[in-house]
Amino acid sequence: MKELKNRIDFVYFFDVEDGNPNGDPDAGNLPRMDVETGMGLVTDVCLKRKVRNYVEVSKKNEDGYKIFIREKAILGNLIEASHDTDKVKAADKNNKTEAARQVMCGDYYDVRTFGAVMSIGKKDKNAGQVRGPVQFTFARSIDPIVIQEHTITRMAVATEKEAEKQNGDNRTMGRKATVPYGLYRAHGFISPNLAAKTGFSEEDKELLFEALCNMFDIDHSAARGLMGARKLIVFRHDSELGNAPAYKLFDLVKVTNKNLGQPARSFEDYTIEINKSDLPKGVEVIEII
C-alpha cells in the first residue's frame, strides 16, 4: 500500500430528481431543509453510509475492506473479536487497546477512513477511538428546494381485519414527499497526518473517489427517485500541511443558474466553473467527473 502524503480537499456535486435524497425523521421523513433559507440539506452521515454500501458491495468483505458500521451489526462483538487475533494476544498488557485499534483499522475500511468510537463493551476488550482522515460537510442545495407531497394508493391491505373494515375495498392511502429537482454541493477533506495513524492509503483514497462517482447507482430506491454524481473536483496539495486554506480553494468553484427566475429542473440548467487562474502555488486541481 502506498502512503498518502498530500493534503486533499474536494468539492462534490450530486443531484436528485423527483425523490427524497435524505429524509428527516424529526419532520415526518420530509426532505431535510434549512428552514431559514429553504436550501435542501443532506447529512454527512448519509453520504458516508452510501460510501460504506459501495465498498461493501464492490469488495465483498475482502481482507482489509470489511465494513464496521453496517446494518444489524453488534459493534461490541466485532471489537471484542479483535482481541482474539494473534497481534493483540502477543501485545503487552498495557498495549492491547492500541493493538486492537490497529487491527480494527487494518480490517475495516470505514474505521481507517472515517474513524470510529470503539471504547465500548468490556473495559479490557475495547479498541479506543480513531479519528478518521476523511470528513464530509453537510451537502447543501444550490437553490432553495420545493417539497412536494403526493398521495399514493395501495390496492391491497395487510390483514383480513382491515379488509372487513373497508367492506372489501382494499385500497389504502399514503403520502410520498419529493424534491422536483435539486443540485447539492458538499465539501470534503483528507488529512495525510491522520491517514498515517489509521493506515489510510493512496489505494483507499482511489476507492473513496470511485465510491463517490458510482455509489448512487447501487443505491436506487423508490423513495430517492433519480440521483447521480455530477461533479467531483479535487484540490491536491504538494505537502502534508497544505498550501492554502480550504475555503479559498472552494471559493474558486462557482455555480451559476442559467435561468434566473425559473425553477431548475435538470443539471443542464447550471454551469460549474473553476477559476484556475487564481489557483494557489503548490495546489493542483483534478476534475474526476
Coordinates of C-alpha atoms in Angstrom, one line a residue:
M1 CA 0.0 0.0 0.0
K2 CA 1.3 3.5 -0.9
E3 CA 1.3 6.0 1.9
L4 CA -0.8 9.1 1.5
K5 CA 1.4 12.2 1.7
N6 CA -0.6 15.0 0.2
R7 CA -3.4 17.0 1.8
I8 CA -6.6 16.9 -0.3
D9 CA -9.7 19.0 -0.3
F10 CA -12.6 18.3 -2.7
V11 CA -15.9 19.7 -3.9
Y12 CA -18.7 17.1 -4.7
F13 CA -21.9 17.8 -6.6
F14 CA -24.8 15.4 -6.9
D15 CA -28.4 15.9 -7.8
V16 CA -31.9 14.5 -7.2
E17 CA -34.9 14.4 -9.5
D18 CA -38.4 13.6 -8.1
G19 CA -37.0 12.0 -5.0
N20 CA -36.2 12.4 -1.3
P21 CA -32.4 12.5 -1.0
N22 CA -32.3 12.4 2.8
G23 CA -35.4 12.2 4.9
D24 CA -35.7 13.9 8.3
P25 CA -37.2 11.6 10.9
D26 CA -38.0 14.6 13.1
A27 CA -40.2 16.1 10.3
G28 CA -42.2 13.1 9.2
N29 CA -39.3 12.0 6.9
L30 CA -39.7 15.0 4.7
P31 CA -36.6 16.0 2.7
R32 CA -34.1 17.9 5.1
M33 CA -34.2 21.6 4.7
D34 CA -32.7 24.7 6.2
V35 CA -35.9 26.4 7.4
E36 CA -34.4 29.9 7.3
T37 CA -33.2 29.8 3.7
G38 CA -35.2 26.9 2.1
M39 CA -32.0 25.2 1.0
G40 CA -32.0 21.4 0.9
L41 CA -29.7 19.5 3.2
V42 CA -28.1 16.0 3.1
T43 CA -26.1 15.0 6.1
D44 CA -22.5 13.9 6.1
V45 CA -23.7 10.6 7.8
C46 CA -25.9 9.9 4.8
L47 CA -23.0 10.4 2.4
K48 CA -20.7 8.1 4.5
R49 CA -23.5 5.5 4.5
K50 CA -23.5 5.4 0.8
V51 CA -19.7 5.1 0.6
R52 CA -19.8 2.2 3.0
N53 CA -22.5 0.5 1.0
Y54 CA -20.5 0.8 -2.2
V55 CA -17.3 -0.6 -0.6
E56 CA -19.2 -3.5 0.9
V57 CA -20.7 -4.4 -2.4
S58 CA -17.6 -3.8 -4.6
K59 CA -15.1 -5.5 -2.2
K60 CA -17.4 -8.2 -0.8
N61 CA -15.6 -8.5 2.6
E62 CA -12.1 -8.8 1.1
D63 CA -9.4 -8.7 3.7
G64 CA -8.9 -5.1 4.8
Y65 CA -12.2 -4.0 3.3
K66 CA -14.8 -5.1 5.8
I67 CA -17.4 -2.5 7.0
F68 CA -17.7 -1.9 10.7
I69 CA -20.9 0.3 10.7
R70 CA -23.3 -1.8 8.8
E71 CA -27.0 -2.8 9.2
K72 CA -27.7 -5.0 12.2
A73 CA -24.1 -5.2 13.3
I74 CA -23.3 -5.7 17.0
L75 CA -20.3 -3.4 17.3
G76 CA -19.2 -4.6 20.7
N77 CA -18.8 -8.2 19.4
L78 CA -16.7 -7.0 16.5
I79 CA -14.4 -5.0 18.8
E80 CA -14.1 -7.9 21.2
A81 CA -13.2 -10.2 18.3
S82 CA -10.1 -8.1 17.6
H83 CA -8.7 -9.1 20.9
D84 CA -8.7 -12.8 19.7
T85 CA -6.2 -12.0 17.0
D86 CA -2.6 -13.1 17.3
K87 CA -1.4 -9.4 17.2
V88 CA -3.4 -8.4 20.2
K89 CA -2.7 -11.6 22.1
A90 CA 1.0 -11.0 21.6
A91 CA 0.9 -7.4 22.7
D92 CA 1.9 -6.2 26.2
K93 CA -1.0 -5.9 28.7
N94 CA -0.8 -2.1 28.6
N95 CA -0.8 -2.0 24.8
K96 CA -3.6 -4.3 24.0
T97 CA -6.1 -1.5 23.3
E98 CA -3.7 0.1 20.9
A99 CA -3.0 -3.2 19.2
A100 CA -6.8 -3.8 18.9
R101 CA -7.2 -0.3 17.4
Q102 CA -4.5 -1.1 14.8
V103 CA -6.3 -4.4 14.0
M104 CA -9.6 -2.6 13.5
C105 CA -8.1 0.0 11.3
G106 CA -6.4 -2.8 9.2
D107 CA -9.6 -4.9 8.9
Y108 CA -12.3 -2.3 8.4
Y109 CA -12.2 0.2 5.6
D110 CA -14.7 2.6 7.2
V111 CA -12.7 2.7 10.5
R112 CA -9.5 3.8 8.9
T113 CA -11.3 6.2 6.6
F114 CA -14.0 7.9 8.7
G115 CA -12.8 6.9 12.2
A116 CA -14.9 5.3 15.0
V117 CA -15.6 5.3 18.7
M118 CA -14.6 1.8 19.8
S119 CA -14.2 2.4 23.6
I120 CA -17.4 0.4 24.2
G121 CA -18.1 -3.0 25.6
K122 CA -15.9 -4.7 28.1
K123 CA -13.3 -2.4 29.7
D124 CA -10.4 -4.8 29.0
K125 CA -11.6 -5.5 25.4
N126 CA -12.1 -2.2 23.7
A127 CA -10.2 -0.6 20.8
G128 CA -10.2 3.1 21.9
Q129 CA -11.1 5.8 19.4
V130 CA -10.0 6.5 15.9
R131 CA -10.2 10.0 14.3
G132 CA -10.7 9.5 10.6
P133 CA -8.7 11.2 8.0
V134 CA -11.7 11.7 5.7
Q135 CA -14.5 14.0 6.6
F136 CA -17.5 15.5 4.7
T137 CA -19.6 18.6 5.4
F138 CA -23.4 18.5 5.0
A139 CA -24.4 18.9 1.4
R140 CA -26.5 22.0 0.7
S141 CA -28.6 22.6 -2.4
I142 CA -27.5 25.4 -4.7
D143 CA -31.0 26.9 -4.8
P144 CA -34.0 26.7 -2.4
I145 CA -35.9 23.4 -2.8
V146 CA -39.6 22.9 -3.1
I147 CA -41.0 19.9 -1.2
Q148 CA -44.0 18.3 -2.9
E149 CA -46.2 15.8 -1.2
H150 CA -48.1 13.2 -3.2
T151 CA -50.9 11.0 -2.2
I152 CA -50.4 7.4 -3.2
T153 CA -52.7 4.4 -3.2
R154 CA -52.0 0.7 -2.3
M155 CA -54.5 -1.6 -3.9
A156 CA -54.3 -4.2 -1.0
V157 CA -54.5 -4.4 2.7
A158 CA -52.3 -6.3 5.2
T159 CA -54.9 -8.3 7.1
E160 CA -58.4 -9.7 6.8
K161 CA -59.5 -7.4 9.6
E162 CA -58.5 -4.4 7.5
A163 CA -60.5 -5.8 4.6
E164 CA -63.6 -6.3 6.7
K165 CA -63.4 -2.7 8.0
Q166 CA -63.2 -1.4 4.4
N167 CA -66.1 -3.7 3.2
G168 CA -63.9 -5.3 0.6
D169 CA -62.5 -2.0 -0.8
N170 CA -58.9 -3.0 -0.2
R171 CA -57.3 0.4 -1.0
T172 CA -55.2 2.2 1.5
M173 CA -53.8 5.7 1.1
G174 CA -50.3 7.0 1.8
R175 CA -48.1 10.0 1.3
K176 CA -44.8 10.5 -0.5
A177 CA -42.6 13.6 -0.4
T178 CA -40.2 14.5 -3.2
V179 CA -38.0 17.3 -4.4
P180 CA -38.7 18.0 -8.1
Y181 CA -35.1 18.8 -8.7
G182 CA -32.1 19.8 -6.6
L183 CA -28.4 20.2 -7.2
Y184 CA -26.4 19.7 -4.0
R185 CA -22.9 20.7 -3.1
A186 CA -20.7 19.1 -0.4
H187 CA -17.1 19.6 0.6
G188 CA -14.6 17.0 1.8
F189 CA -11.2 16.8 3.4
I190 CA -8.4 14.2 3.6
S191 CA -5.7 14.6 6.1
P192 CA -2.4 12.8 5.5
N193 CA -1.4 13.2 9.1
L194 CA -4.4 11.3 10.3
A195 CA -4.1 8.9 7.4
A196 CA -0.7 7.8 8.7
K197 CA -2.2 7.0 12.0
T198 CA -5.0 4.8 10.6
G199 CA -3.3 3.3 7.6
F200 CA -5.5 5.1 5.1
S201 CA -3.5 4.7 1.8
E202 CA -3.5 6.1 -1.7
E203 CA -5.4 3.0 -2.8
D204 CA -8.0 3.7 -0.2
K205 CA -8.3 7.2 -1.5
E206 CA -8.9 6.0 -5.0
L207 CA -11.6 3.6 -3.7
L208 CA -13.2 6.6 -1.9
F209 CA -13.3 8.6 -5.1
E210 CA -14.6 5.6 -7.0
A211 CA -17.4 5.3 -4.5
L212 CA -18.3 8.9 -4.8
C213 CA -18.6 8.6 -8.6
N214 CA -20.7 5.4 -8.5
M215 CA -22.4 5.0 -5.1
F216 CA -25.8 6.3 -6.2
D217 CA -26.0 3.6 -9.0
I218 CA -26.1 0.8 -6.4
D219 CA -28.5 2.7 -4.0
H220 CA -31.6 3.3 -6.1
S221 CA -34.9 3.1 -4.3
A222 CA -38.5 4.2 -4.9
A223 CA -38.1 7.0 -2.2
R224 CA -34.9 8.5 -3.6
G225 CA -36.0 9.0 -7.2
L226 CA -33.2 9.6 -9.7
M227 CA -29.9 10.6 -8.0
G228 CA -26.5 10.8 -9.5
A229 CA -22.9 12.2 -9.0
R230 CA -22.4 15.2 -11.3
K231 CA -19.0 16.7 -10.4
L232 CA -16.0 15.8 -8.3
I233 CA -13.3 18.4 -8.1
V234 CA -10.2 17.5 -6.2
F235 CA -7.6 20.0 -4.9
R236 CA -4.3 18.2 -4.3
H237 CA -1.7 20.0 -2.3
D238 CA 2.0 19.2 -2.7
S239 CA 2.6 18.9 1.0
E240 CA 1.1 17.3 4.1
L241 CA 0.1 20.6 5.7
G242 CA -1.3 22.1 2.5
N243 CA -0.6 25.3 0.5
A244 CA -3.8 27.2 1.0
P245 CA -6.9 27.3 3.3
A246 CA -9.6 25.0 2.1
Y247 CA -12.2 27.8 1.9
K248 CA -10.1 29.7 -0.6
L249 CA -10.0 26.7 -2.9
F250 CA -13.7 26.1 -2.5
D251 CA -14.3 29.8 -3.4
L252 CA -12.7 29.1 -6.8
V253 CA -15.6 26.8 -7.7
K254 CA -18.6 28.9 -8.8
V255 CA -22.1 27.6 -9.7
T256 CA -24.5 29.7 -11.8
N257 CA -28.1 29.1 -12.6
K258 CA -28.5 29.8 -16.3
N259 CA -32.2 30.6 -16.0
L260 CA -32.6 33.1 -13.1
G261 CA -36.2 33.4 -12.0
Q262 CA -37.0 30.0 -13.4
P263 CA -37.0 26.8 -11.3
A264 CA -34.2 24.5 -12.2
R265 CA -35.3 21.1 -13.4
S266 CA -32.0 19.5 -14.7
F267 CA -28.3 19.6 -14.3
E268 CA -28.1 21.4 -17.7
D269 CA -29.7 24.4 -16.0
Y270 CA -26.5 25.1 -14.2
T271 CA -22.9 25.9 -15.1
I272 CA -20.0 25.0 -12.9
E273 CA -16.7 26.9 -13.4
I274 CA -13.3 26.6 -11.7
N275 CA -11.2 29.8 -11.6
K276 CA -7.9 28.1 -12.3
S277 CA -6.1 31.4 -12.9
D278 CA -6.2 32.1 -9.1
L279 CA -5.1 28.6 -8.1
P280 CA -2.5 29.0 -5.3
K281 CA 1.0 27.8 -5.9
G282 CA 1.6 24.2 -4.9
V283 CA -2.1 23.1 -5.5
E284 CA -3.2 21.0 -8.4
V285 CA -6.8 20.8 -9.4
I286 CA -8.2 17.5 -10.8
E287 CA -11.6 17.0 -12.3
I288 CA -12.6 13.4 -11.7
I289 CA -16.1 13.9 -13.1

